[in-house]
PDB file of C-alpha atoms in Angstrom:
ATOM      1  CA  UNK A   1     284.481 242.422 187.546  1.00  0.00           C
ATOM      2  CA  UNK A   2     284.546 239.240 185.082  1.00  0.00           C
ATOM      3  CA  UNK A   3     283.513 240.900 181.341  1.00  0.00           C
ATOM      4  CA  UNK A   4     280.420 239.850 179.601  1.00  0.00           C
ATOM      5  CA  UNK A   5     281.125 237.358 177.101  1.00  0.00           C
ATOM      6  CA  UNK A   6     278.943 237.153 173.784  1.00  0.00           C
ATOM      7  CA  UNK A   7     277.495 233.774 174.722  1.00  0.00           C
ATOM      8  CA  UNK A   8     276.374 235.411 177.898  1.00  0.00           C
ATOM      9  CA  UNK A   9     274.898 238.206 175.544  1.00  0.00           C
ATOM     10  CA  UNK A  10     273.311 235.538 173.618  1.00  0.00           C
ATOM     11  CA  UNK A  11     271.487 234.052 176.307  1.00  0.00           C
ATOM     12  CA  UNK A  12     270.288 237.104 177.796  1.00  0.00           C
ATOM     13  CA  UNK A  13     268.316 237.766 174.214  1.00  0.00           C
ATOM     14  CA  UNK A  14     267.128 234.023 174.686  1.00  0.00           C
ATOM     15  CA  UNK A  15     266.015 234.735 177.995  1.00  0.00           C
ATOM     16  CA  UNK A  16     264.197 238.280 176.646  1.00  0.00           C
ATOM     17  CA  UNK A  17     262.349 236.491 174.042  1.00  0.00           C
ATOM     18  CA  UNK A  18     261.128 233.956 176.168  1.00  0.00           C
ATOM     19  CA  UNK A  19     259.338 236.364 178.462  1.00  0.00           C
ATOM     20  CA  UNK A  20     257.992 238.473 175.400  1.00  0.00           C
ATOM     21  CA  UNK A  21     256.613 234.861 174.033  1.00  0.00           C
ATOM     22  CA  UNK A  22     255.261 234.251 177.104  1.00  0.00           C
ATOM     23  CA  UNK A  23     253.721 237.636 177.686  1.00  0.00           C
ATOM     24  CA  UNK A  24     251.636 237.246 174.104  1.00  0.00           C
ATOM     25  CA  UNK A  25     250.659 233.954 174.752  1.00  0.00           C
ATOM     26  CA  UNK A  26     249.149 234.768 178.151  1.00  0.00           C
ATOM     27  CA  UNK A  27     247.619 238.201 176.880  1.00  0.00           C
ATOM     28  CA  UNK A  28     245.766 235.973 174.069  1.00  0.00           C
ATOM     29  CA  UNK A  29     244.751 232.925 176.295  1.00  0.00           C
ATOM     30  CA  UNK A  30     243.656 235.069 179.535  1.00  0.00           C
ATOM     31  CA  UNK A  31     243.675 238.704 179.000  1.00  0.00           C
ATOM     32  CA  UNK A  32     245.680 241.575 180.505  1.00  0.00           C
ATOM     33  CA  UNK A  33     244.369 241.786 184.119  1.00  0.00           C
ATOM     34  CA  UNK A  34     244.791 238.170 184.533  1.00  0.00           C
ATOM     35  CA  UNK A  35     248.303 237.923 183.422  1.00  0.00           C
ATOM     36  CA  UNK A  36     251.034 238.679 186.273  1.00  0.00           C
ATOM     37  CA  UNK A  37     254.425 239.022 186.397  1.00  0.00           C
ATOM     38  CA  UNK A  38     254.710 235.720 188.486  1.00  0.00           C
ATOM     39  CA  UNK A  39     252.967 233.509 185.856  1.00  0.00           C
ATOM     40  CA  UNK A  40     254.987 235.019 182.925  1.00  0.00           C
ATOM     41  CA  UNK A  41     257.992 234.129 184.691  1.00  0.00           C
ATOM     42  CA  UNK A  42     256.416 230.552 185.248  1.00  0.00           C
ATOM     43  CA  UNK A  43     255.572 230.259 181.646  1.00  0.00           C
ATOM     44  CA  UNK A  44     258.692 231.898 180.117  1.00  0.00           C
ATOM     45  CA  UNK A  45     261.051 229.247 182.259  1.00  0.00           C
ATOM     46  CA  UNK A  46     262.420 232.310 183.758  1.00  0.00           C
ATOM     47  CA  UNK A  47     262.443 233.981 187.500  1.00  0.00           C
ATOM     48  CA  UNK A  48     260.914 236.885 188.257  1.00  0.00           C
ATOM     49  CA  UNK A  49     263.800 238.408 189.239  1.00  0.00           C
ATOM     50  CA  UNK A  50     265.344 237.877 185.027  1.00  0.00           C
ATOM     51  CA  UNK A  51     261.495 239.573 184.065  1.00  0.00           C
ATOM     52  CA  UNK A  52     262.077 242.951 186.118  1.00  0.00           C
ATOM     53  CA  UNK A  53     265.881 243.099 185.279  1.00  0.00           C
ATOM     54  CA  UNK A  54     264.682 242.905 181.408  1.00  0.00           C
ATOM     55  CA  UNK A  55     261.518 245.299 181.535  1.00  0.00           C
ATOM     56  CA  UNK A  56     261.866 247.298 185.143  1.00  0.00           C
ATOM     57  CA  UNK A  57     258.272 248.763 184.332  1.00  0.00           C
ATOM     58  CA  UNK A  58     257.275 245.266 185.326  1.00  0.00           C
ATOM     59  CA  UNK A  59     253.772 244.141 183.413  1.00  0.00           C
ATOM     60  CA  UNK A  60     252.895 247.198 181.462  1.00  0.00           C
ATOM     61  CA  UNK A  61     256.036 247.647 179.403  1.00  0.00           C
ATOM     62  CA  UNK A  62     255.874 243.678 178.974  1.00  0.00           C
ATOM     63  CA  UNK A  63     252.625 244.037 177.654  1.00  0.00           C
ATOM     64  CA  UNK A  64     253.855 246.434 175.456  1.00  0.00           C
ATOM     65  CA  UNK A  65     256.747 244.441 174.281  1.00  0.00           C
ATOM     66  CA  UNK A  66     254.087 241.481 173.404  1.00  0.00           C
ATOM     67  CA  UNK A  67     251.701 243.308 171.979  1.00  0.00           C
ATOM     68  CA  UNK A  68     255.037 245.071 169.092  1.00  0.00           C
ATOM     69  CA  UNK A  69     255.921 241.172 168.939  1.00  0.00           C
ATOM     70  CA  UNK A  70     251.789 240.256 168.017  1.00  0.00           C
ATOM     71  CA  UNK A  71     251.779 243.281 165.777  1.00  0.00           C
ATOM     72  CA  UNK A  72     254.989 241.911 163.918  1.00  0.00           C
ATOM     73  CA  UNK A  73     253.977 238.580 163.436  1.00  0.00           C
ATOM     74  CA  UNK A  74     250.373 239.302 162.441  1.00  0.00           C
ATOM     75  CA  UNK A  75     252.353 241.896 159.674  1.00  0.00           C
ATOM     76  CA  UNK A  76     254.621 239.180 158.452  1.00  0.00           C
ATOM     77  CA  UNK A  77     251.502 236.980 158.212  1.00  0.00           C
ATOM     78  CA  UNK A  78     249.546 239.583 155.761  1.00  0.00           C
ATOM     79  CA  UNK A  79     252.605 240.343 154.032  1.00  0.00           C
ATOM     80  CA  UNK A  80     252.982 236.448 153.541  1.00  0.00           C
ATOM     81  CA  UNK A  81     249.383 236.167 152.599  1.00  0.00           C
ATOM     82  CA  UNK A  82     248.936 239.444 150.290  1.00  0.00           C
ATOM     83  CA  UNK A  83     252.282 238.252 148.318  1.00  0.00           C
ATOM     84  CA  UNK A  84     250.850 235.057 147.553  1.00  0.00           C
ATOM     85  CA  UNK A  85     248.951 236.194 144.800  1.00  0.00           C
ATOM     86  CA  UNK A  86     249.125 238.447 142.051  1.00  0.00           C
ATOM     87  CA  UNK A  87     245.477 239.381 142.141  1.00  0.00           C
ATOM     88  CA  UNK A  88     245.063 241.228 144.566  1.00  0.00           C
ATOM     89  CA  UNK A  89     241.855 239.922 145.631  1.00  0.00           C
ATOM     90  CA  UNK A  90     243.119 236.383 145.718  1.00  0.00           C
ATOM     91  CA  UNK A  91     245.885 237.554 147.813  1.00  0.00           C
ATOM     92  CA  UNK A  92     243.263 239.602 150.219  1.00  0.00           C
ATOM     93  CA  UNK A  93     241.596 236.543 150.993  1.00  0.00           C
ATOM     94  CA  UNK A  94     244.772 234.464 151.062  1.00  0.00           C
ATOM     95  CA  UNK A  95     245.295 236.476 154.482  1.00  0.00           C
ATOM     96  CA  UNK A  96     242.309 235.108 155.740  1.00  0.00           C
ATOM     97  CA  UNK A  97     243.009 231.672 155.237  1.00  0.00           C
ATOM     98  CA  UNK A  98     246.540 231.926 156.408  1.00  0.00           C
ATOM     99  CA  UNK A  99     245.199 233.378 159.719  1.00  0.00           C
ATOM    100  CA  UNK A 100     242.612 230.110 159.688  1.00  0.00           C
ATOM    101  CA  UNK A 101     245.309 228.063 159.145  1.00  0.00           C
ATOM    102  CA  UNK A 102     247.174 228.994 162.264  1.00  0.00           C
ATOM    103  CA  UNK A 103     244.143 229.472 164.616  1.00  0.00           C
ATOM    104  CA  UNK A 104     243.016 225.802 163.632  1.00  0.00           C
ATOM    105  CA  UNK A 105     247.079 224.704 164.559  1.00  0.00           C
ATOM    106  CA  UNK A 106     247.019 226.258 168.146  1.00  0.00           C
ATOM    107  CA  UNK A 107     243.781 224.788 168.629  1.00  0.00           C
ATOM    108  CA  UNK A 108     242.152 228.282 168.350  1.00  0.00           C
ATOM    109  CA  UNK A 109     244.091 229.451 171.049  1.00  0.00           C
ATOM    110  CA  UNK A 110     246.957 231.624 169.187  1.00  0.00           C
ATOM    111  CA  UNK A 111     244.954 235.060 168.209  1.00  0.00           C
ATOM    112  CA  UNK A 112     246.858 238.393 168.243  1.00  0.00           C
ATOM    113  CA  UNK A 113     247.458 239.748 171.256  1.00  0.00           C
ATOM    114  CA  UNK A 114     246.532 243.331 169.772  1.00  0.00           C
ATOM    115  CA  UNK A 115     243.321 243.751 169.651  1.00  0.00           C
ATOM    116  CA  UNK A 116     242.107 241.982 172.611  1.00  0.00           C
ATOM    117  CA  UNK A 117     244.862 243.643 175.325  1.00  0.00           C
ATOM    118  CA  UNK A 118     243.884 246.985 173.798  1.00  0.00           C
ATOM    119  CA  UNK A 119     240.274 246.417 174.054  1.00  0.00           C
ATOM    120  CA  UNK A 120     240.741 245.069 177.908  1.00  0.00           C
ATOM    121  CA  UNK A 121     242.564 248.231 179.129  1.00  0.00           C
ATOM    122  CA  UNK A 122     241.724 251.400 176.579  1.00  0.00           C
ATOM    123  CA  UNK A 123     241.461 254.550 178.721  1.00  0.00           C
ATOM    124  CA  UNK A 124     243.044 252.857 181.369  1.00  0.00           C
ATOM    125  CA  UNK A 125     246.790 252.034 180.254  1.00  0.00           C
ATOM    126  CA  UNK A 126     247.570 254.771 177.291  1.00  0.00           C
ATOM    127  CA  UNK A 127     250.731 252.669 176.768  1.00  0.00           C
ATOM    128  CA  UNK A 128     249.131 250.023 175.392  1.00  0.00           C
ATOM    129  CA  UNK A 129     246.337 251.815 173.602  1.00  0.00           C
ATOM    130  CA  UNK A 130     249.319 253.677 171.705  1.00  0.00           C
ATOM    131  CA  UNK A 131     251.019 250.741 170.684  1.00  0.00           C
ATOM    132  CA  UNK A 132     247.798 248.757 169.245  1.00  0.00           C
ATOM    133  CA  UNK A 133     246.856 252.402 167.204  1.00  0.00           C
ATOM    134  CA  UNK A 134     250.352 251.935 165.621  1.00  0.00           C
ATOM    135  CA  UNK A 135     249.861 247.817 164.862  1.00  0.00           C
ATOM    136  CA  UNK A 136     246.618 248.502 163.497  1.00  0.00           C
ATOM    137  CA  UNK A 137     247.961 251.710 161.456  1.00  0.00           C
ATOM    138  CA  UNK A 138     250.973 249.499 160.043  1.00  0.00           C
ATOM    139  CA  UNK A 139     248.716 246.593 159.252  1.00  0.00           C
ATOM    140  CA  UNK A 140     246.038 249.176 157.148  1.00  0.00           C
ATOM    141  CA  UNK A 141     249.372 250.780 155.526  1.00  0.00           C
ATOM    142  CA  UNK A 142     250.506 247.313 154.744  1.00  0.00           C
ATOM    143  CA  UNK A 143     247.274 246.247 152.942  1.00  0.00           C
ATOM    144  CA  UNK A 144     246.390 249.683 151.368  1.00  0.00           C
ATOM    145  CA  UNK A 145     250.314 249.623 149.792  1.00  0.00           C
ATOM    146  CA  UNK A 146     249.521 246.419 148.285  1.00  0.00           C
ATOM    147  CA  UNK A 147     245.589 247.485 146.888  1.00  0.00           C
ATOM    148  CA  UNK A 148     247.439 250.644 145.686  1.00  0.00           C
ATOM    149  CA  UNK A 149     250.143 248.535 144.053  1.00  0.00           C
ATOM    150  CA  UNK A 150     247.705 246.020 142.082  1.00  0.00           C
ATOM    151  CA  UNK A 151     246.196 249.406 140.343  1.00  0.00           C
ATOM    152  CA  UNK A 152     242.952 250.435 143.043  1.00  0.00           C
ATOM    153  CA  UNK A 153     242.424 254.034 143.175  1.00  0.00           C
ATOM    154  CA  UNK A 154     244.047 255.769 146.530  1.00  0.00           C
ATOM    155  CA  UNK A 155     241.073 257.073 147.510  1.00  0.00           C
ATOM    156  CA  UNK A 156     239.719 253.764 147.547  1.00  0.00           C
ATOM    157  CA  UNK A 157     242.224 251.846 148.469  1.00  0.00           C
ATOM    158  CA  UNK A 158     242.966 253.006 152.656  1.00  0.00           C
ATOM    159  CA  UNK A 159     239.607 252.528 153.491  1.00  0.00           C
ATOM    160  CA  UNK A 160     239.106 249.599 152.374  1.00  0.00           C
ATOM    161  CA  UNK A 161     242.593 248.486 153.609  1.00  0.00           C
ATOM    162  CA  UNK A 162     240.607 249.040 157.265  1.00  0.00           C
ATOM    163  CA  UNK A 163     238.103 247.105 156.140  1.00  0.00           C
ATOM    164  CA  UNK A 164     240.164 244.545 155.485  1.00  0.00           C
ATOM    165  CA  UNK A 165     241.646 244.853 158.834  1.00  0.00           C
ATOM    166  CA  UNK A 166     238.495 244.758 160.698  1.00  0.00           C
ATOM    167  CA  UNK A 167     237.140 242.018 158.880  1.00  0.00           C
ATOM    168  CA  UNK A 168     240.297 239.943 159.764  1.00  0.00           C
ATOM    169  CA  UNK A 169     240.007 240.556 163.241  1.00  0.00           C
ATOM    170  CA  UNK A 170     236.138 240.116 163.761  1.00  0.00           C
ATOM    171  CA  UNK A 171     236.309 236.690 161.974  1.00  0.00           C
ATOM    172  CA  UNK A 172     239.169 236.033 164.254  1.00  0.00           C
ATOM    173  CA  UNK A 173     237.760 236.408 167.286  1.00  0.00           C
ATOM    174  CA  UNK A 174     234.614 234.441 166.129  1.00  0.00           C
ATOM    175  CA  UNK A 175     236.423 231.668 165.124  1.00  0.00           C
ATOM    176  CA  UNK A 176     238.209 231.309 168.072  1.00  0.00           C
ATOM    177  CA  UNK A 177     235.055 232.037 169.985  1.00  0.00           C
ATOM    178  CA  UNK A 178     233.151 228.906 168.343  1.00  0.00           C
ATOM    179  CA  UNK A 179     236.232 227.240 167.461  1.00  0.00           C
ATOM    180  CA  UNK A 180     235.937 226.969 163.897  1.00  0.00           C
ATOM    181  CA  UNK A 181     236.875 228.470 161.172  1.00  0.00           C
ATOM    182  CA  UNK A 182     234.006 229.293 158.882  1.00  0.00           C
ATOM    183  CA  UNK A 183     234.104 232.813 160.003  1.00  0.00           C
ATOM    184  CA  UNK A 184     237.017 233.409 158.893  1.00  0.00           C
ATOM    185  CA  UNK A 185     236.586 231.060 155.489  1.00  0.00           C
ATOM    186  CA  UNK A 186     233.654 233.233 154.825  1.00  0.00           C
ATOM    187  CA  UNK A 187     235.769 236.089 155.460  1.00  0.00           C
ATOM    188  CA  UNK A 188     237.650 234.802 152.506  1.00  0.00           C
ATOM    189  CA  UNK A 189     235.106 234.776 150.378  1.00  0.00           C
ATOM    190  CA  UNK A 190     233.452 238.400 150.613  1.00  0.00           C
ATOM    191  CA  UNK A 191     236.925 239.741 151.342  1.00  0.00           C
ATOM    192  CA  UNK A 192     238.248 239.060 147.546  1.00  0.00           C
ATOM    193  CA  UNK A 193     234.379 240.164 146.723  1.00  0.00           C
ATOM    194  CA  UNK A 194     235.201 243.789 147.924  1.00  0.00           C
ATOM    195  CA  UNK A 195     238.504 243.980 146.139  1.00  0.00           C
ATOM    196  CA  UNK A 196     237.043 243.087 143.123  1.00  0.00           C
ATOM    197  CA  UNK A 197     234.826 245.273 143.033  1.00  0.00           C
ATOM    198  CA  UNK A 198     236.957 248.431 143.964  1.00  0.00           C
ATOM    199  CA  UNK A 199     237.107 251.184 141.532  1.00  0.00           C
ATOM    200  CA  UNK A 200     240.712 251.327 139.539  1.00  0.00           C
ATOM    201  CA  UNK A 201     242.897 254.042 138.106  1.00  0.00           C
TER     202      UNK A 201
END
């Protein structure tokens, strides 16, 4: 039996990532129940065959896989956006603008994965649930660090750190739902308002 040679180890991670890609891209454009195994393949320039021998618990642990790969891009995006600035507040709503920025690039078609795979499926497929309570407990972490950081009492700060979250993702799913990106813009706005006005140390 020939051995495995780095470049074939190489393309194997090419060919893994493609099918993760393609997994998030599908659970944001058409939702969970829509997405099979057959069109991920199509999308991912892969067979179907390469998606089973890379996740052998077929959609749900590719769902999974997308939704950790949504969760760490949306991160790096609010870790981007909340080091932008060294008022905190600025750097709040700098996460809101980032995540206009990109929505308005894909043509409002490039939203996290999370939120809307979790919603689709709760009670139905605890995998999933699990791993969108852990994207949306590293995101609030993420932004409470930072609010804790700049000087805003604890006790203040992790609430509104899920404020923060769930502002972010309502204005993202009404901008892509009208396609524009006031919502978010005004998210902005009254975002850096709250932080603001947060009680300090």
């Amino acid at each position: 039996m020939a051995a495995t040679t780095p470049r074939d180890h190489s393309a194997d991670r090419d060919t893994r990532h493609r099918i993760i890609r393609a997994t998030a891209a599908l659970l944001q454009q058409q939702g969970y129940e829509s997405t099979s195994v057959k069109r991920i393949a199509g999308a991912a320039q892969a067979s179907p065959s390469s998606v089973y021998h890379f996740f052998p618990g077929g959609k749900q642990e590719l769902a999974i896989e997308a939704m950790h790969h949504g969760a760490r891009e949306f991160g790096e995006m609010l870790a981007k956006g909340l080091a932008s600035n060294p008022d905190p507040a600025e750097a709040t709503a700098a996460c809101a603008l980032l995540l206009a920025e990109d929505l308005k690039r894909s043509e409002w078609s490039d939203g996290c994965p999370v939120a809307v795979t979790a919603l689709e499926t709760i009670g139905r497929v605890p995998g999933l649930q699990e791993a969108a309570t852990r994207a949306l407990t590293e995101w609030r972490n993420l932004v409470a660090a930072r609010l804790t950081e700049s000087g805003i009492a604890p006790a203040s700060a992790h609430p509104l750190a899920g404020t923060v979250i769930s502002m972010l993702e309502g204005a993202e799913l009404m901008s892509r739902v009208t396609a524009d990106d006031a919502p978010l813009r005004d998210a902005a706005v009254h975002l850096a308002q709250l932080v603001r006005a947060a009680p300090r140390e």
